[in-house]
Amino acid sequence: MKLFFPFFSSVLVSIIPAFAERFEHKACYAEWSDKELTVGNPLVERKWTIRQGLLTAVSFKDKTSGKEWLRQPGRQPAPYPGGAVAGEERSLTFQTKTGKLSPVEKESLVVDVAAKGAQDSFGYQFQVFPDSSGITVRFFPEGRTEETFEEPGGKEDGPTGIEGPATVKKKRGQPIQALEDLMLSPRHLRYTQVEMMDQTDHHDELVFEREWLPLQDNFEAACNVFHLEDVLTKNGLVFIKLGPLPHARPVKSPWDVRVAGGGRRITFAGQGYPWTVLSYSGGRAGRIAAIQDYQRCLRDYVPGRDGMFLSNTWGDRSRDSRVNAEFLLQEVEAGSRLGVDVVQVDDGWQAGKTGNSAFGKGAWGNFRSANPEFWKPHPERFPKGLKPLVEAAKGKDMKFGLWFGPDAENDMENWKLDAEVLLGSFEKSGVEYVKIDAVEMKSLKAEANLNKFYDMVLEETEGRVVFDADATAGLRPGYFGTMRVGPVFLENRYTDWGNYWPHHTLRNLWTLSPYVDPVRLRMEFLNQLRNAEKYGDDPLAPAAYPPDTLFASVMFASPLGWFEVSNLPEKYFETIPPLVEAWKKEREAIFSGHIVPIGRTPDGYAWTGFSSTSKDRKSSRIVVFRELNEATAWSTTIPLLEAENAEVIVLGGKGSATFQDGELKVTIPETLQYVFLRIGFEGD
C-alpha cells in the first residue's frame, strides 16, 4: 500500500537513539529507544519491546479504567511476516508526523519505524488519534507478498481419553504470520466473532455473532470485527481489520483470529491491511461508543456534508428511460418540497449505455473500451450539461449528485482518467455527491488502483466530494475497506420484485449499527404505494406503513429516498416534511452522539429503536418503533445517559413518553408507528 502524507505538518526523524526520545502532539505521545516503543494518548497506552527489529507486545493499558490487559509478553513477535526470518541485527529509524493521512481524517500522531537488515527488512506504522482508545497499525514486510500460516508453538494435543486437567504443551515451533500476539490477563473472557455480509443483492441477513466462553477450547475465526470482554468488569477489547470482508479480499487469509482458550492467548493475522485494537469499558454500549469514536477519527463527521437526506430515482425501476434535464428539474422541485438535501441522478446521465439500461444491454465494467465518450453528459438528454441542474438545486438550498462506475478493465488501470471525470464534474459543474457502482476488485493491483482513484478525488477536492460506495454486488471494499470515502450504499430493494420490506431494512440498520457507525450507512425507504398489489394483504407490506414511519426508520442513518420524488403520493408531502424539519434540527446532535440500538432486534413484531446520547452524557435523541404487537406501552433504560430524571420533548410521531428514575416509558397507541424524542433539559 502506498501512503501519501500531503496533509502532515511536522516531521521528526531519529536514527537508533542512544537514549529514549519522546514526541507529543495534541495529547498523543510516542517514546522510543533501540529496545522499546511506547505509543499512547489519554485513553490507551501500548508498549512493545524491540529485538532485531521485531516487536513483541508487553503492555496494553486501558487508561480510563486503569486495566492492564496483558499478563506477560507475547509468545512471539508481532507483527510478524511468517516463514523463516533471518536472525540478524537490524538498524532502526524512527520518524514522527503530525496532521492528517487524508483530508477527511481528524489530526493524529504517526510513528514510522524502519528496521533494515542485510536479509530481511520491515516497516511499521503506528497512528494514534487524541479521541480514540486504539492505535492503528500497518506492517510492511519488505519483499513478502504471500501469506504464511504455520502451526503455532503451544498448540494443545488432541483428546486422548485419559482424564486430567487440560494442559498446554509449549512446543517451540516457528513463529506464525501474525499481526498481534497477546497474552491476556483476565481469566473470565467472552469472545465474539462478528461475521458480516455484503453483496446485499444476494444476502438480507447481514450480521451473525458467534460467542465462546472457553476454558480450554482452541478455535479460529475469519472476520473483520472480533471482540472479547471480561464478564466480571464489562471491560473489553475490539479488533477491527480495515479491509474488505474475508470473501472479497484479493489475497485470502485462512483465519483472522486464533484463540487458545486455556492459555488465554489471542493471535490476529491476515496481512496486507491496517488494523486496530480498541479498549472499552461499560459493556455493549461502551464498545459501540469506542467503535464509533474510532470510525469518526478516520472520517470526521462534518455537518452539512455527512448524514444528508439523498434522493435517487432508480428505486422506481424506470431506470434510464425518464432521465433527462426536464425530468431532473422536476425532481429538484419535488425534492425541495419533501426536504431532500441532495438530488442524485443514477445511471443514464452519461453518453454511454450500461448493462442496466432500459434501452437494451450495454457495457458493464468495460466502459471506456465500449465508448471512449462514455462519461460525457448525454448530448440529447442534457444538451447543456449538468451545471444547470446543479444550479437549480443550489437555488433550492440543495446539492446535486450523480452515479459513476470506475472502469474495471486491466485491474482498474484507468483509475486516473476516472478520477479526472469526477474532478471535472466537481470543478466545472459543482457535483459533490457520487454513487460508486460496478466495482470488481479481483486483484491487489485493482484494489490499489481503486484506492488511488478515491484518494486523488478526496485530496484534490479537500474532502468535499462524498462517495456512496455500493456494496450490493461484486468484490468491493464493503464496510471497512474504504471507510474514509463516505457512506456504504447498502441495498437495492424494489417493490416491483416484492423484496422491499420496511422491517427488514430497519433490522439491517439495527444489527449493523453496533459495528458500522450509522452515519456511514445509506439506508433506503421507498414509495410504499407502488406495486401494492404484489404484497396482497400482508400486514407488514410497505403500504401498511405511514410514509413518515418509513423515513423515521432510516433517519438515524444517512437516509435515501429510493424513488422518483416527483412521482410520490401527496401523502408523502403532507407527513414527511414536518418530520424532516424536526430531524434536521437534531441531526448534528444525533450524528455527533453515540448511537446505540435499543429494544429487541426488529422482526416485524418488536418494540425497537435507537438512542443517540451526547458525549457529555446529559441528553439523548431517541426514536422508538412499535411494530405489530399488542402492547401499547413499553419501557427501557437509555444506554450511556447519566441523568435519572429529565424533560422529554416529543419531536415527531404518534406517542408520548416520560423519563423518571432512569427509565424511559413510551406509549404508542397504533401499530407500525413511532415516536421521536429528545431527553434532556433546555440547552442540553
Short mmCIF file of C-alpha atoms in Angstrom, two decimals, residues 232-593:
data_model
loop_
_atom_site.label_atom_id
_atom_site.label_comp_id
_atom_site.label_asym_id
_atom_site.label_seq_id
_atom_site.Cartn_x
_atom_site.Cartn_y
_atom_site.Cartn_z
CA LEU A 232 -16.85 -9.60 35.60
CA THR A 233 -15.96 -5.98 34.79
CA LYS A 234 -17.55 -5.43 31.33
CA ASN A 235 -14.19 -4.10 30.10
CA GLY A 236 -13.13 -5.33 26.70
CA LEU A 237 -11.07 -5.15 23.53
CA VAL A 238 -12.25 -4.89 19.91
CA PHE A 239 -10.14 -5.96 16.93
CA ILE A 240 -11.02 -4.27 13.63
CA LYS A 241 -9.33 -5.07 10.33
CA LEU A 242 -9.52 -2.12 7.92
CA GLY A 243 -10.02 -4.13 4.76
CA PRO A 244 -12.72 -5.85 2.72
CA LEU A 245 -14.70 -8.71 4.21
CA PRO A 246 -12.89 -12.07 4.05
CA HIS A 247 -14.62 -13.25 0.85
CA ALA A 248 -13.77 -10.03 -1.03
CA ARG A 249 -10.07 -9.73 -0.22
CA PRO A 250 -7.83 -10.25 -3.25
CA VAL A 251 -5.48 -12.28 -1.02
CA LYS A 252 -7.40 -14.64 1.22
CA SER A 253 -6.47 -15.47 4.82
CA PRO A 254 -7.41 -18.88 6.29
CA TRP A 255 -8.25 -17.07 9.52
CA ASP A 256 -8.10 -13.63 11.08
CA VAL A 257 -8.33 -14.60 14.75
CA ARG A 258 -6.95 -17.61 16.64
CA VAL A 259 -7.74 -18.17 20.31
CA ALA A 260 -6.02 -20.62 22.66
CA GLY A 261 -8.61 -20.64 25.45
CA GLY A 262 -6.58 -22.46 28.06
CA GLY A 263 -3.61 -20.15 27.65
CA ARG A 264 -5.73 -17.01 27.17
CA ARG A 265 -3.67 -16.27 24.10
CA ILE A 266 -5.18 -14.44 21.14
CA THR A 267 -3.48 -14.02 17.78
CA PHE A 268 -4.68 -11.79 14.96
CA ALA A 269 -3.46 -12.47 11.45
CA GLY A 270 -4.02 -11.80 7.75
CA GLN A 271 -1.59 -9.17 6.50
CA GLY A 272 -1.97 -6.51 3.85
CA TYR A 273 -4.40 -4.23 5.69
CA PRO A 274 -4.21 -1.82 8.63
CA TRP A 275 -5.83 -2.86 11.88
CA THR A 276 -6.58 -1.58 15.34
CA VAL A 277 -7.39 -2.97 18.77
CA LEU A 278 -9.69 -0.69 20.79
CA SER A 279 -10.16 -0.80 24.55
CA TYR A 280 -13.52 -0.04 26.13
CA SER A 281 -15.46 -0.21 29.36
CA GLY A 282 -19.18 -0.32 30.10
CA GLY A 283 -20.14 -3.45 28.17
CA ARG A 284 -22.08 -3.33 24.90
CA ALA A 285 -22.82 0.42 24.91
CA GLY A 286 -19.21 1.28 25.77
CA ARG A 287 -17.98 -0.98 22.98
CA ILE A 288 -20.29 0.70 20.45
CA ALA A 289 -19.13 4.14 21.60
CA ALA A 290 -15.46 3.17 21.20
CA ILE A 291 -16.07 1.80 17.69
CA GLN A 292 -17.95 4.92 16.60
CA ASP A 293 -15.32 7.24 18.07
CA TYR A 294 -12.64 5.41 16.11
CA GLN A 295 -14.55 5.44 12.82
CA ARG A 296 -15.20 9.17 13.22
CA CYS A 297 -11.45 9.69 13.50
CA LEU A 298 -10.92 8.04 10.12
CA ARG A 299 -13.77 10.08 8.62
CA ASP A 300 -14.61 13.08 10.74
CA TYR A 301 -18.34 13.81 10.86
CA VAL A 302 -18.87 17.20 9.19
CA PRO A 303 -22.36 18.76 9.48
CA GLY A 304 -23.61 19.92 6.09
CA ARG A 305 -21.55 17.25 4.31
CA ASP A 306 -22.38 13.98 6.08
CA GLY A 307 -25.67 12.42 7.14
CA MET A 308 -27.58 14.09 4.33
CA PHE A 309 -31.05 13.11 3.05
CA LEU A 310 -30.42 11.97 -0.53
CA SER A 311 -32.93 11.02 -3.24
CA ASN A 312 -32.22 8.71 -6.18
CA THR A 313 -34.75 7.89 -8.90
CA TRP A 314 -33.55 4.33 -9.58
CA GLY A 315 -35.74 2.81 -6.89
CA ASP A 316 -38.85 3.27 -9.04
CA ARG A 317 -37.32 0.98 -11.70
CA SER A 318 -37.82 3.32 -14.65
CA ARG A 319 -34.03 3.02 -14.89
CA ASP A 320 -32.70 5.48 -17.51
CA SER A 321 -35.94 5.69 -19.51
CA ARG A 322 -37.04 9.01 -17.97
CA VAL A 323 -33.66 10.55 -17.27
CA ASN A 324 -33.28 13.95 -18.92
CA ALA A 325 -32.87 17.59 -17.92
CA GLU A 326 -36.59 18.34 -17.72
CA PHE A 327 -37.28 15.31 -15.51
CA LEU A 328 -34.39 16.14 -13.16
CA LEU A 329 -35.61 19.72 -12.80
CA GLN A 330 -38.95 18.25 -11.66
CA GLU A 331 -37.03 16.10 -9.16
CA VAL A 332 -35.28 19.17 -7.80
CA GLU A 333 -38.59 20.98 -7.36
CA ALA A 334 -40.27 17.99 -5.68
CA GLY A 335 -37.17 17.27 -3.60
CA SER A 336 -37.30 20.78 -2.20
CA ARG A 337 -40.91 20.21 -1.09
CA LEU A 338 -40.00 16.93 0.61
CA GLY A 339 -36.93 18.27 2.43
CA VAL A 340 -34.27 16.43 0.39
CA ASP A 341 -30.65 17.64 0.79
CA VAL A 342 -29.14 16.02 -2.33
CA VAL A 343 -30.90 15.08 -5.59
CA GLN A 344 -28.90 12.34 -7.28
CA VAL A 345 -29.27 11.11 -10.84
CA ASP A 346 -28.40 7.44 -11.31
CA ASP A 347 -27.36 5.56 -14.45
CA GLY A 348 -28.50 7.42 -17.56
CA TRP A 349 -26.96 10.88 -17.30
CA GLN A 350 -23.91 9.75 -19.27
CA ALA A 351 -23.48 9.31 -23.03
CA GLY A 352 -22.63 5.61 -22.73
CA LYS A 353 -25.20 2.84 -22.26
CA THR A 354 -24.81 0.29 -19.44
CA GLY A 355 -25.95 -3.26 -18.92
CA ASN A 356 -28.85 -1.98 -16.81
CA SER A 357 -30.26 0.35 -19.47
CA ALA A 358 -33.96 0.28 -20.36
CA PHE A 359 -32.88 0.70 -23.99
CA GLY A 360 -31.05 -2.60 -24.36
CA LYS A 361 -27.88 -4.09 -22.98
CA GLY A 362 -24.74 -2.05 -22.89
CA ALA A 363 -21.37 -2.11 -21.13
CA TRP A 364 -20.65 -3.10 -17.54
CA GLY A 365 -17.16 -2.57 -16.18
CA ASN A 366 -15.58 -2.15 -19.63
CA PHE A 367 -16.99 1.32 -20.08
CA ARG A 368 -14.11 3.05 -21.84
CA SER A 369 -13.45 0.31 -24.37
CA ALA A 370 -17.17 0.25 -25.18
CA ASN A 371 -17.31 4.00 -25.76
CA PRO A 372 -14.42 6.46 -25.36
CA GLU A 373 -17.01 9.21 -24.74
CA PHE A 374 -18.86 7.11 -22.16
CA TRP A 375 -18.61 9.56 -19.25
CA LYS A 376 -19.59 12.75 -21.00
CA PRO A 377 -23.13 14.03 -20.32
CA HIS A 378 -25.65 12.55 -22.73
CA PRO A 379 -25.81 15.09 -25.59
CA GLU A 380 -29.57 14.73 -26.16
CA ARG A 381 -30.78 14.29 -22.58
CA PHE A 382 -28.51 17.00 -21.18
CA PRO A 383 -27.58 19.32 -24.05
CA LYS A 384 -26.37 21.98 -21.60
CA GLY A 385 -24.56 19.51 -19.36
CA LEU A 386 -25.18 19.05 -15.64
CA LYS A 387 -24.40 22.55 -14.41
CA PRO A 388 -27.96 23.92 -14.89
CA LEU A 389 -29.23 21.10 -12.65
CA VAL A 390 -26.59 21.81 -10.01
CA GLU A 391 -27.55 25.49 -10.11
CA ALA A 392 -31.27 24.67 -9.87
CA ALA A 393 -30.58 22.50 -6.80
CA LYS A 394 -28.40 25.23 -5.29
CA GLY A 395 -31.23 27.70 -5.75
CA LYS A 396 -33.35 25.46 -3.50
CA ASP A 397 -30.58 25.06 -0.91
CA MET A 398 -29.84 21.55 -2.15
CA LYS A 399 -26.93 19.80 -3.80
CA PHE A 400 -26.73 17.54 -6.84
CA GLY A 401 -25.16 14.11 -7.25
CA LEU A 402 -24.57 11.51 -9.91
CA TRP A 403 -23.84 7.81 -10.46
CA PHE A 404 -20.46 6.55 -11.67
CA GLY A 405 -18.71 3.24 -12.36
CA PRO A 406 -14.89 3.11 -12.32
CA ASP A 407 -13.53 1.15 -15.25
CA ALA A 408 -12.72 -2.41 -14.16
CA GLU A 409 -10.58 -3.42 -17.14
CA ASN A 410 -6.96 -4.45 -16.59
CA ASP A 411 -7.09 -4.13 -12.81
CA MET A 412 -8.75 -0.70 -12.95
CA GLU A 413 -5.78 0.75 -14.81
CA ASN A 414 -7.84 3.76 -15.91
CA TRP A 415 -8.27 4.98 -12.33
CA LYS A 416 -6.66 8.36 -13.06
CA LEU A 417 -8.90 9.04 -16.06
CA ASP A 418 -11.91 8.10 -13.92
CA ALA A 419 -10.81 10.44 -11.14
CA GLU A 420 -10.41 13.23 -13.69
CA VAL A 421 -14.01 12.74 -14.83
CA LEU A 422 -15.29 13.34 -11.29
CA LEU A 423 -12.87 16.20 -10.69
CA GLY A 424 -14.17 17.80 -13.89
CA SER A 425 -17.77 17.38 -12.70
CA PHE A 426 -16.81 18.93 -9.38
CA GLU A 427 -14.81 21.84 -10.78
CA LYS A 428 -16.95 22.70 -13.80
CA SER A 429 -20.43 21.78 -12.58
CA GLY A 430 -20.21 21.63 -8.79
CA VAL A 431 -21.15 17.94 -8.34
CA GLU A 432 -20.20 16.88 -4.78
CA TYR A 433 -22.03 13.55 -4.26
CA VAL A 434 -21.21 10.44 -6.29
CA LYS A 435 -22.59 6.92 -6.05
CA ILE A 436 -19.85 4.42 -6.97
CA ASP A 437 -21.02 1.19 -8.64
CA ALA A 438 -19.75 -1.66 -10.84
CA VAL A 439 -16.51 -2.16 -8.86
CA GLU A 440 -14.79 -5.54 -9.30
CA MET A 441 -11.72 -5.70 -7.07
CA LYS A 442 -10.27 -9.02 -8.19
CA SER A 443 -6.57 -8.38 -7.56
CA LEU A 444 -4.26 -6.46 -5.25
CA LYS A 445 -3.45 -4.14 -8.13
CA ALA A 446 -7.15 -3.42 -8.74
CA GLU A 447 -7.60 -2.74 -5.03
CA ALA A 448 -4.62 -0.38 -5.00
CA ASN A 449 -5.87 1.45 -8.08
CA LEU A 450 -9.34 1.86 -6.58
CA ASN A 451 -7.75 3.45 -3.52
CA LYS A 452 -5.69 5.75 -5.73
CA PHE A 453 -8.88 6.79 -7.51
CA TYR A 454 -10.61 7.66 -4.24
CA ASP A 455 -7.57 9.41 -2.78
CA MET A 456 -6.96 11.57 -5.84
CA VAL A 457 -10.54 12.89 -5.75
CA LEU A 458 -10.55 13.39 -1.97
CA GLU A 459 -7.21 15.16 -1.94
CA GLU A 460 -7.87 17.49 -4.86
CA THR A 461 -11.33 18.46 -3.56
CA GLU A 462 -10.12 18.68 0.08
CA GLY A 463 -12.67 16.05 1.05
CA ARG A 464 -15.71 17.87 -0.33
CA VAL A 465 -16.75 15.05 -2.68
CA VAL A 466 -18.76 12.39 -0.84
CA PHE A 467 -18.85 8.87 -2.25
CA ASP A 468 -21.68 6.40 -1.71
CA ALA A 469 -19.77 3.12 -2.11
CA ASP A 470 -22.15 0.46 -3.42
CA ALA A 471 -21.94 -2.85 -1.51
CA THR A 472 -24.81 -4.65 -3.24
CA ALA A 473 -22.75 -6.92 -5.54
CA GLY A 474 -19.26 -7.69 -6.80
CA LEU A 475 -15.96 -7.82 -4.91
CA ARG A 476 -15.86 -4.47 -3.15
CA PRO A 477 -14.27 -2.80 -0.10
CA GLY A 478 -17.50 -3.12 1.89
CA TYR A 479 -17.90 -1.80 5.42
CA PHE A 480 -14.23 -1.42 6.42
CA GLY A 481 -12.12 -1.25 3.25
CA THR A 482 -12.60 2.43 2.38
CA MET A 483 -14.14 4.00 5.47
CA ARG A 484 -12.73 7.42 4.60
CA VAL A 485 -14.71 7.90 1.37
CA GLY A 486 -18.31 8.21 2.59
CA PRO A 487 -21.34 6.05 3.37
CA VAL A 488 -21.89 2.47 2.24
CA PHE A 489 -24.78 2.24 -0.23
CA LEU A 490 -26.26 -0.84 1.35
CA GLU A 491 -29.26 -2.22 -0.53
CA ASN A 492 -31.15 -2.36 -3.81
CA ARG A 493 -34.72 -3.14 -2.77
CA TYR A 494 -37.72 -2.81 -5.06
CA THR A 495 -41.48 -3.14 -4.62
CA ASP A 496 -41.51 -4.30 -8.27
CA TRP A 497 -39.85 -7.53 -7.16
CA GLY A 498 -41.54 -7.71 -3.79
CA ASN A 499 -38.25 -7.60 -1.88
CA TYR A 500 -38.71 -4.29 -0.06
CA TRP A 501 -39.93 -4.92 3.46
CA PRO A 502 -39.51 -1.93 5.80
CA HIS A 503 -38.92 -4.07 8.88
CA HIS A 504 -36.05 -5.85 7.11
CA THR A 505 -34.35 -2.55 6.27
CA LEU A 506 -34.81 -1.46 9.88
CA ARG A 507 -33.43 -4.81 11.04
CA ASN A 508 -30.29 -4.43 8.93
CA LEU A 509 -29.65 -0.94 10.25
CA TRP A 510 -30.22 -2.15 13.82
CA THR A 511 -27.86 -5.15 13.54
CA LEU A 512 -25.13 -3.27 11.66
CA SER A 513 -25.14 -0.17 13.86
CA PRO A 514 -23.07 -1.68 16.72
CA TYR A 515 -20.18 -2.16 14.27
CA VAL A 516 -20.66 0.39 11.48
CA ASP A 517 -21.29 3.99 12.50
CA PRO A 518 -24.88 4.57 11.25
CA VAL A 519 -23.97 7.84 9.51
CA ARG A 520 -21.79 5.61 7.28
CA LEU A 521 -24.82 3.62 6.09
CA ARG A 522 -27.03 4.84 3.24
CA MET A 523 -30.41 3.29 4.12
CA GLU A 524 -33.44 3.38 1.84
CA PHE A 525 -37.16 3.96 2.06
CA LEU A 526 -39.44 3.64 -0.96
CA ASN A 527 -42.71 4.81 -2.44
CA GLN A 528 -44.89 2.37 -0.48
CA LEU A 529 -47.92 2.56 -2.80
CA ARG A 530 -46.10 1.36 -5.91
CA ASN A 531 -46.88 -2.30 -6.63
CA ALA A 532 -49.05 -2.63 -3.52
CA GLU A 533 -50.95 -5.44 -5.22
CA LYS A 534 -47.81 -7.61 -5.26
CA TYR A 535 -47.92 -7.83 -1.44
CA GLY A 536 -51.58 -8.83 -1.14
CA ASP A 537 -53.00 -8.37 2.35
CA ASP A 538 -49.69 -8.97 4.16
CA PRO A 539 -49.82 -6.92 7.39
CA LEU A 540 -46.12 -5.97 7.03
CA ALA A 541 -46.45 -4.82 3.41
CA PRO A 542 -44.90 -1.42 2.68
CA ALA A 543 -48.35 0.08 2.09
CA ALA A 544 -49.29 -0.71 5.70
CA TYR A 545 -46.76 1.84 6.99
CA PRO A 546 -47.38 5.57 7.16
CA PRO A 547 -44.85 7.41 4.96
CA ASP A 548 -43.29 9.27 7.90
CA THR A 549 -42.67 5.96 9.71
CA LEU A 550 -40.65 4.85 6.69
CA PHE A 551 -38.45 7.95 6.89
CA ALA A 552 -38.14 7.58 10.66
CA SER A 553 -36.88 4.01 10.19
CA VAL A 554 -33.74 5.28 8.42
CA MET A 555 -33.21 8.76 9.90
CA PHE A 556 -30.57 7.59 12.41
CA ALA A 557 -28.53 6.62 9.33
CA SER A 558 -27.92 8.59 6.11
CA PRO A 559 -31.43 8.46 4.60
CA LEU A 560 -32.04 7.52 0.97
CA GLY A 561 -35.31 8.33 -0.77
CA TRP A 562 -35.14 5.46 -3.25
CA PHE A 563 -37.82 6.82 -5.59
CA GLU A 564 -38.80 9.46 -8.10
CA VAL A 565 -39.71 12.32 -5.78
CA SER A 566 -41.91 13.91 -8.44
CA ASN A 567 -43.97 10.68 -8.59
CA LEU A 568 -44.72 10.39 -4.88
CA PRO A 569 -48.27 10.35 -3.49
CA GLU A 570 -49.33 13.65 -1.95
CA LYS A 571 -49.42 11.89 1.44
CA TYR A 572 -45.60 11.91 1.46
CA PHE A 573 -45.52 15.70 1.13
CA GLU A 574 -48.05 16.04 3.95
CA THR A 575 -46.43 13.76 6.53
CA ILE A 576 -42.68 13.64 5.85
CA PRO A 577 -41.58 17.33 5.66
CA PRO A 578 -42.55 18.14 9.29
CA LEU A 579 -40.52 15.15 10.50
CA VAL A 580 -37.60 16.03 8.21
CA GLU A 581 -37.61 19.57 9.57
CA ALA A 582 -37.51 18.31 13.17
CA TRP A 583 -34.82 15.76 12.27
CA LYS A 584 -32.60 18.39 10.63
CA LYS A 585 -32.68 20.46 13.81
CA GLU A 586 -31.43 17.42 15.77
CA ARG A 587 -29.25 15.87 13.07
CA GLU A 588 -25.91 17.22 14.25
CA ALA A 589 -26.64 16.06 17.80
CA ILE A 590 -27.69 12.61 16.54
CA PHE A 591 -24.58 12.01 14.46
CA SER A 592 -22.22 13.59 16.99
CA GLY A 593 -23.58 11.39 19.78
#
